[in-house]
GROMACS .gro file of N, CA and C in nm:
model
  333
    1MET      N    1   1.379   1.772   0.264
    1MET     CA    2   1.324   1.647   0.311
    1MET      C    3   1.402   1.532   0.245
    2ASP      N    4   1.449   1.438   0.325
    2ASP     CA    5   1.526   1.329   0.267
    2ASP      C    6   1.435   1.230   0.195
    3ARG      N    7   1.496   1.138   0.124
    3ARG     CA    8   1.423   1.044   0.038
    3ARG      C    9   1.320   0.963   0.116
    4LEU      N   10   1.358   0.906   0.232
    4LEU     CA   11   1.265   0.824   0.308
    4LEU      C   12   1.149   0.906   0.363
    5GLU      N   13   1.176   1.029   0.404
    5GLU     CA   14   1.068   1.115   0.451
    5GLU      C   15   0.971   1.147   0.338
    6LYS      N   16   1.024   1.166   0.216
    6LYS     CA   17   0.937   1.187   0.100
    6LYS      C   18   0.851   1.063   0.076
    7TYR      N   19   0.912   0.946   0.083
    7TYR     CA   20   0.837   0.823   0.062
    7TYR      C   21   0.726   0.808   0.167
    8ARG      N   22   0.759   0.836   0.292
    8ARG     CA   23   0.657   0.829   0.399
    8ARG      C   24   0.542   0.927   0.370
    9SER      N   25   0.578   1.046   0.325
    9SER     CA   26   0.478   1.147   0.294
    9SER      C   27   0.388   1.101   0.180
   10TYR      N   28   0.446   1.047   0.074
   10TYR     CA   29   0.367   0.999  -0.041
   10TYR      C   30   0.273   0.886   0.002
   11ILE      N   31   0.327   0.791   0.078
   11ILE     CA   32   0.246   0.677   0.122
   11ILE      C   33   0.133   0.726   0.212
   12THR      N   34   0.162   0.817   0.301
   12THR     CA   35   0.059   0.871   0.389
   12THR      C   36  -0.052   0.938   0.309
   13GLU      N   37  -0.015   1.012   0.205
   13GLU     CA   38  -0.118   1.075   0.119
   13GLU      C   39  -0.205   0.969   0.052
   14ILE      N   40  -0.142   0.865   0.002
   14ILE     CA   41  -0.217   0.758  -0.065
   14ILE      C   42  -0.310   0.688   0.033
   15ILE      N   43  -0.258   0.657   0.151
   15ILE     CA   44  -0.338   0.589   0.254
   15ILE      C   45  -0.458   0.677   0.294
   16LYS      N   46  -0.434   0.804   0.311
   16LYS     CA   47  -0.544   0.894   0.349
   16LYS      C   48  -0.648   0.901   0.238
   17LYS      N   49  -0.601   0.912   0.111
   17LYS     CA   50  -0.695   0.923  -0.001
   17LYS      C   51  -0.783   0.799  -0.011
   18TYR      N   52  -0.723   0.682  -0.016
   18TYR     CA   53  -0.802   0.560  -0.030
   18TYR      C   54  -0.877   0.526   0.099
   19GLY      N   55  -0.825   0.569   0.210
   19GLY     CA   56  -0.894   0.546   0.337
   19GLY      C   57  -1.015   0.636   0.356
   20SER      N   58  -1.028   0.739   0.275
   20SER     CA   59  -1.144   0.828   0.287
   20SER      C   60  -1.264   0.774   0.211
   21TYR      N   61  -1.244   0.671   0.130
   21TYR     CA   62  -1.355   0.614   0.054
   21TYR      C   63  -1.442   0.531   0.147
   22LYS      N   64  -1.572   0.547   0.135
   22LYS     CA   65  -1.667   0.474   0.220
   22LYS      C   66  -1.725   0.357   0.144
   23HIS      N   67  -1.758   0.252   0.218
   23HIS     CA   68  -1.825   0.138   0.158
   23HIS      C   69  -1.969   0.175   0.126
   24SER      N   70  -2.018   0.122   0.015
   24SER     CA   71  -2.156   0.153  -0.025
   24SER      C   72  -2.257   0.060   0.041
   25CYS      N   73  -2.212  -0.043   0.107
   25CYS     CA   74  -2.306  -0.136   0.171
   25CYS      C   75  -2.253  -0.173   0.310
   26GLY      N   76  -2.347  -0.219   0.392
   26GLY     CA   77  -2.310  -0.267   0.525
   26GLY      C   78  -2.265  -0.156   0.618
   27ASP      N   79  -2.232  -0.197   0.736
   27ASP     CA   80  -2.181  -0.107   0.838
   27ASP      C   81  -2.032  -0.135   0.851
   28ILE      N   82  -1.956  -0.084   0.757
   28ILE     CA   83  -1.813  -0.115   0.748
   28ILE      C   84  -1.732   0.013   0.766
   29GLU      N   85  -1.647   0.008   0.866
   29GLU     CA   86  -1.559   0.121   0.894
   29GLU      C   87  -1.426   0.102   0.820
   30VAL      N   88  -1.379   0.207   0.759
   30VAL     CA   89  -1.249   0.203   0.692
   30VAL      C   90  -1.148   0.269   0.785
   31GLN      N   91  -1.046   0.193   0.825
   31GLN     CA   92  -0.946   0.244   0.918
   31GLN      C   93  -0.812   0.256   0.847
   32THR      N   94  -0.741   0.365   0.874
   32THR     CA   95  -0.605   0.379   0.822
   32THR      C   96  -0.508   0.361   0.937
   33VAL      N   97  -0.403   0.287   0.907
   33VAL     CA   98  -0.300   0.259   1.008
   33VAL      C   99  -0.167   0.306   0.952
   34SER      N  100  -0.103   0.398   1.022
   34SER     CA  101   0.028   0.448   0.981
   34SER      C  102   0.125   0.433   1.096
   35ASP      N  103   0.214   0.337   1.085
   35ASP     CA  104   0.317   0.314   1.185
   35ASP      C  105   0.448   0.367   1.128
   36LYS      N  106   0.472   0.496   1.147
   36LYS     CA  107   0.589   0.560   1.087
   36LYS      C  108   0.719   0.516   1.154
   37GLU      N  109   0.711   0.471   1.280
   37GLU     CA  110   0.831   0.425   1.350
   37GLU      C  111   0.885   0.297   1.286
   38ASN      N  112   0.794   0.208   1.246
   38ASN     CA  113   0.835   0.081   1.186
   38ASN      C  114   0.806   0.075   1.035
   39ASP      N  115   0.753   0.183   0.979
   39ASP     CA  116   0.723   0.195   0.836
   39ASP      C  117   0.626   0.089   0.784
   40HIS      N  118   0.513   0.077   0.852
   40HIS     CA  119   0.404  -0.010   0.807
   40HIS      C  120   0.281   0.079   0.789
   41TYR      N  121   0.212   0.062   0.675
   41TYR     CA  122   0.096   0.146   0.644
   41TYR      C  123  -0.013   0.056   0.586
   42GLN      N  124  -0.136   0.070   0.640
   42GLN     CA  125  -0.244  -0.018   0.595
   42GLN      C  126  -0.378   0.055   0.593
   43ILE      N  127  -0.468  -0.001   0.513
   43ILE     CA  128  -0.609   0.037   0.519
   43ILE      C  129  -0.685  -0.091   0.554
   44LEU      N  130  -0.763  -0.083   0.662
   44LEU     CA  131  -0.840  -0.199   0.708
   44LEU      C  132  -0.988  -0.172   0.694
   45ASN      N  133  -1.064  -0.277   0.664
   45ASN     CA  134  -1.210  -0.270   0.659
   45ASN      C  135  -1.262  -0.354   0.775
   46VAL      N  136  -1.342  -0.291   0.861
   46VAL     CA  137  -1.390  -0.358   0.981
   46VAL      C  138  -1.539  -0.330   0.996
   47GLY      N  139  -1.618  -0.435   1.011
   47GLY     CA  140  -1.761  -0.413   1.033
   47GLY      C  141  -1.845  -0.533   0.999
   48TRP      N  142  -1.971  -0.504   0.960
   48TRP     CA  143  -2.068  -0.609   0.932
   48TRP      C  144  -2.144  -0.577   0.805
   49HIS      N  145  -2.177  -0.683   0.729
   49HIS     CA  146  -2.263  -0.671   0.612
   49HIS      C  147  -2.352  -0.795   0.605
   50ASN      N  148  -2.483  -0.773   0.607
   50ASN     CA  149  -2.579  -0.885   0.604
   50ASN      C  150  -2.546  -0.992   0.707
   51ASN      N  151  -2.527  -0.951   0.830
   51ASN     CA  152  -2.497  -1.040   0.942
   51ASN      C  153  -2.366  -1.119   0.924
   52LYS      N  154  -2.280  -1.073   0.835
   52LYS     CA  155  -2.149  -1.137   0.818
   52LYS      C  156  -2.040  -1.039   0.858
   53ARG      N  157  -1.944  -1.089   0.927
   53ARG     CA  158  -1.831  -1.009   0.972
   53ARG      C  159  -1.742  -0.974   0.853
   54VAL      N  160  -1.707  -0.849   0.845
   54VAL     CA  161  -1.614  -0.803   0.743
   54VAL      C  162  -1.488  -0.755   0.815
   55TYR      N  163  -1.377  -0.815   0.782
   55TYR     CA  164  -1.249  -0.774   0.839
   55TYR      C  165  -1.141  -0.808   0.738
   56GLY      N  166  -1.069  -0.708   0.694
   56GLY     CA  167  -0.962  -0.736   0.600
   56GLY      C  168  -0.883  -0.613   0.564
   57CYS      N  169  -0.770  -0.639   0.505
   57CYS     CA  170  -0.680  -0.533   0.463
   57CYS      C  171  -0.701  -0.508   0.314
   58SER      N  172  -0.722  -0.382   0.276
   58SER     CA  173  -0.737  -0.353   0.133
   58SER      C  174  -0.609  -0.293   0.075
   59LEU      N  175  -0.520  -0.244   0.159
   59LEU     CA  176  -0.393  -0.192   0.109
   59LEU      C  177  -0.289  -0.202   0.220
   60HIS      N  178  -0.172  -0.254   0.183
   60HIS     CA  179  -0.063  -0.269   0.280
   60HIS      C  180   0.067  -0.232   0.210
   61ILE      N  181   0.133  -0.132   0.265
   61ILE     CA  182   0.260  -0.085   0.210
   61ILE      C  183   0.361  -0.077   0.325
   62ASP      N  184   0.483  -0.121   0.300
   62ASP     CA  185   0.592  -0.110   0.397
   62ASP      C  186   0.708  -0.036   0.331
   63ILE      N  187   0.794   0.019   0.413
   63ILE     CA  188   0.924   0.066   0.366
   63ILE      C  189   1.028  -0.024   0.432
   64LYS      N  190   1.106  -0.092   0.348
   64LYS     CA  191   1.209  -0.183   0.397
   64LYS      C  192   1.338  -0.157   0.320
   65ASN      N  193   1.446  -0.142   0.392
   65ASN     CA  194   1.578  -0.122   0.330
   65ASN      C  195   1.576  -0.010   0.226
   66GLY      N  196   1.503   0.097   0.257
   66GLY     CA  197   1.501   0.214   0.169
   66GLY      C  198   1.410   0.203   0.049
   67LYS      N  199   1.336   0.092   0.037
   67LYS     CA  200   1.246   0.073  -0.076
   67LYS      C  201   1.102   0.059  -0.028
   68ILE      N  202   1.010   0.093  -0.117
   68ILE     CA  203   0.868   0.081  -0.087
   68ILE      C  204   0.820  -0.056  -0.132
   69TRP      N  205   0.767  -0.133  -0.038
   69TRP     CA  206   0.718  -0.268  -0.066
   69TRP      C  207   0.566  -0.265  -0.064
   70ILE      N  208   0.505  -0.290  -0.178
   70ILE     CA  209   0.359  -0.299  -0.184
   70ILE      C  210   0.324  -0.445  -0.153
   71GLN      N  211   0.281  -0.468  -0.030
   71GLN     CA  212   0.254  -0.605   0.017
   71GLN      C  213   0.120  -0.657  -0.034
   72HIS      N  214   0.021  -0.567  -0.040
   72HIS     CA  215  -0.112  -0.606  -0.086
   72HIS      C  216  -0.180  -0.483  -0.143
   73ASN      N  217  -0.244  -0.500  -0.259
   73ASN     CA  218  -0.319  -0.390  -0.318
   73ASN      C  219  -0.457  -0.440  -0.359
   74GLY      N  220  -0.555  -0.411  -0.278
   74GLY     CA  221  -0.693  -0.450  -0.308
   74GLY      C  222  -0.772  -0.335  -0.368
   75THR      N  223  -0.704  -0.228  -0.407
   75THR     CA  224  -0.772  -0.115  -0.470
   75THR      C  225  -0.782  -0.144  -0.621
   76GLU      N  226  -0.856  -0.063  -0.690
   76GLU     CA  227  -0.869  -0.080  -0.834
   76GLU      C  228  -0.761  -0.005  -0.910
   77ARG      N  229  -0.676   0.063  -0.840
   77ARG     CA  230  -0.573   0.147  -0.901
   77ARG      C  231  -0.435   0.085  -0.879
   78SER      N  232  -0.342   0.110  -0.971
   78SER     CA  233  -0.205   0.064  -0.953
   78SER      C  234  -0.134   0.161  -0.860
   79ILE      N  235  -0.109   0.118  -0.739
   79ILE     CA  236  -0.041   0.203  -0.641
   79ILE      C  237   0.104   0.228  -0.686
   80ALA      N  238   0.165   0.129  -0.751
   80ALA     CA  239   0.302   0.147  -0.801
   80ALA      C  240   0.306   0.261  -0.902
   81GLU      N  241   0.211   0.264  -0.994
   81GLU     CA  242   0.207   0.374  -1.091
   81GLU      C  243   0.183   0.508  -1.022
   82GLU      N  244   0.098   0.506  -0.921
   82GLU     CA  245   0.072   0.630  -0.848
   82GLU      C  246   0.200   0.680  -0.780
   83LEU      N  247   0.277   0.587  -0.725
   83LEU     CA  248   0.403   0.626  -0.660
   83LEU      C  249   0.502   0.683  -0.762
   84THR      N  250   0.507   0.624  -0.881
   84THR     CA  251   0.597   0.677  -0.984
   84THR      C  252   0.553   0.816  -1.028
   85GLU      N  253   0.422   0.842  -1.025
   85GLU     CA  254   0.373   0.977  -1.059
   85GLU      C  255   0.420   1.080  -0.956
   86TYR      N  256   0.443   1.034  -0.833
   86TYR     CA  257   0.500   1.123  -0.730
   86TYR      C  258   0.650   1.146  -0.754
   87GLY      N  259   0.711   1.062  -0.837
   87GLY     CA  260   0.853   1.074  -0.864
   87GLY      C  261   0.939   0.964  -0.805
   88VAL      N  262   0.876   0.860  -0.747
   88VAL     CA  263   0.952   0.749  -0.692
   88VAL      C  264   1.005   0.665  -0.809
   89PRO      N  265   1.137   0.642  -0.816
   89PRO     CA  266   1.189   0.558  -0.923
   89PRO      C  267   1.140   0.414  -0.909
   90LYS      N  268   1.118   0.349  -1.024
   90LYS     CA  269   1.068   0.211  -1.021
   90LYS      C  270   1.162   0.117  -0.947
   91GLU      N  271   1.292   0.146  -0.950
   91GLU     CA  272   1.387   0.059  -0.880
   91GLU      C  273   1.378   0.070  -0.728
   92ASP      N  274   1.296   0.164  -0.678
   92ASP     CA  275   1.272   0.175  -0.533
   92ASP      C  276   1.134   0.123  -0.493
   93ILE      N  277   1.067   0.055  -0.585
   93ILE     CA  278   0.934  -0.002  -0.556
   93ILE      C  279   0.940  -0.152  -0.579
   94VAL      N  280   0.896  -0.229  -0.481
   94VAL     CA  281   0.892  -0.375  -0.491
   94VAL      C  282   0.745  -0.418  -0.491
   95LEU      N  283   0.707  -0.493  -0.593
   95LEU     CA  284   0.572  -0.549  -0.597
   95LEU      C  285   0.575  -0.679  -0.518
   96ALA      N  286   0.568  -0.667  -0.387
   96ALA     CA  287   0.587  -0.781  -0.297
   96ALA      C  288   0.475  -0.883  -0.307
   97PHE      N  289   0.364  -0.844  -0.367
   97PHE     CA  290   0.253  -0.940  -0.381
   97PHE      C  291   0.280  -1.039  -0.494
   98HIS      N  292   0.383  -1.015  -0.575
   98HIS     CA  293   0.425  -1.112  -0.675
   98HIS      C  294   0.529  -1.205  -0.612
   99GLU      N  295   0.531  -1.327  -0.656
   99GLU     CA  296   0.633  -1.420  -0.609
   99GLU      C  297   0.771  -1.363  -0.649
  100PRO      N  298   0.873  -1.387  -0.566
  100PRO     CA  299   1.004  -1.328  -0.595
  100PRO      C  300   1.056  -1.355  -0.736
  101TYR      N  301   1.038  -1.477  -0.786
  101TYR     CA  302   1.092  -1.507  -0.920
  101TYR      C  303   1.020  -1.428  -1.030
  102ARG      N  304   0.892  -1.390  -1.009
  102ARG     CA  305   0.816  -1.316  -1.110
  102ARG      C  306   0.853  -1.169  -1.114
  103ARG      N  307   0.908  -1.118  -1.004
  103ARG     CA  308   0.940  -0.974  -0.997
  103ARG      C  309   1.043  -0.933  -1.102
  104GLN      N  310   1.130  -1.025  -1.143
  104GLN     CA  311   1.232  -0.991  -1.243
  104GLN      C  312   1.170  -0.957  -1.378
  105PHE      N  313   1.046  -0.996  -1.400
  105PHE     CA  314   0.980  -0.971  -1.527
  105PHE      C  315   0.898  -0.842  -1.525
  106THR      N  316   0.905  -0.767  -1.416
  106THR     CA  317   0.837  -0.638  -1.407
  106THR      C  318   0.939  -0.527  -1.427
  107ASP      N  319   0.893  -0.406  -1.437
  107ASP     CA  320   0.982  -0.290  -1.446
  107ASP      C  321   1.028  -0.243  -1.309
  108TYR      N  322   0.985  -0.312  -1.205
  108TYR     CA  323   1.011  -0.268  -1.068
  108TYR      C  324   1.121  -0.352  -1.003
  109ALA      N  325   1.158  -0.316  -0.882
  109ALA     CA  326   1.268  -0.384  -0.812
  109ALA      C  327   1.231  -0.528  -0.778
  110VAL      N  328   1.332  -0.612  -0.769
  110VAL     CA  329   1.311  -0.752  -0.732
  110VAL      C  330   1.303  -0.765  -0.580
  111ASN      N  331   1.391  -0.692  -0.509
  111ASN     CA  332   1.387  -0.690  -0.362
  111ASN      C  333   1.462  -0.571  -0.310
   0.00000   0.00000   0.00000
């Protein structure tokens, strides 16, 4: 399996794991979105709680230019650390939720 296929596999496992968690309140559906053709992966929360609409992304990961871009992480876990536990080198992970100038101060890729 080539490097990008491994990355897709790791991301899919993470998306499935966190997407299997259910909300403890409201009528909120957790949806996983895996667009392997364009390398976009998300977990969405859709539903209602106390007559209020709930709609939002709790995790968004992309693969761009051979690197894993964590666009948004609303989980309580460091997805970057989880990816390194799979064996992904830190230089192939971009913490895209940080401003570009701040990325140089992390152990991860700038872009």
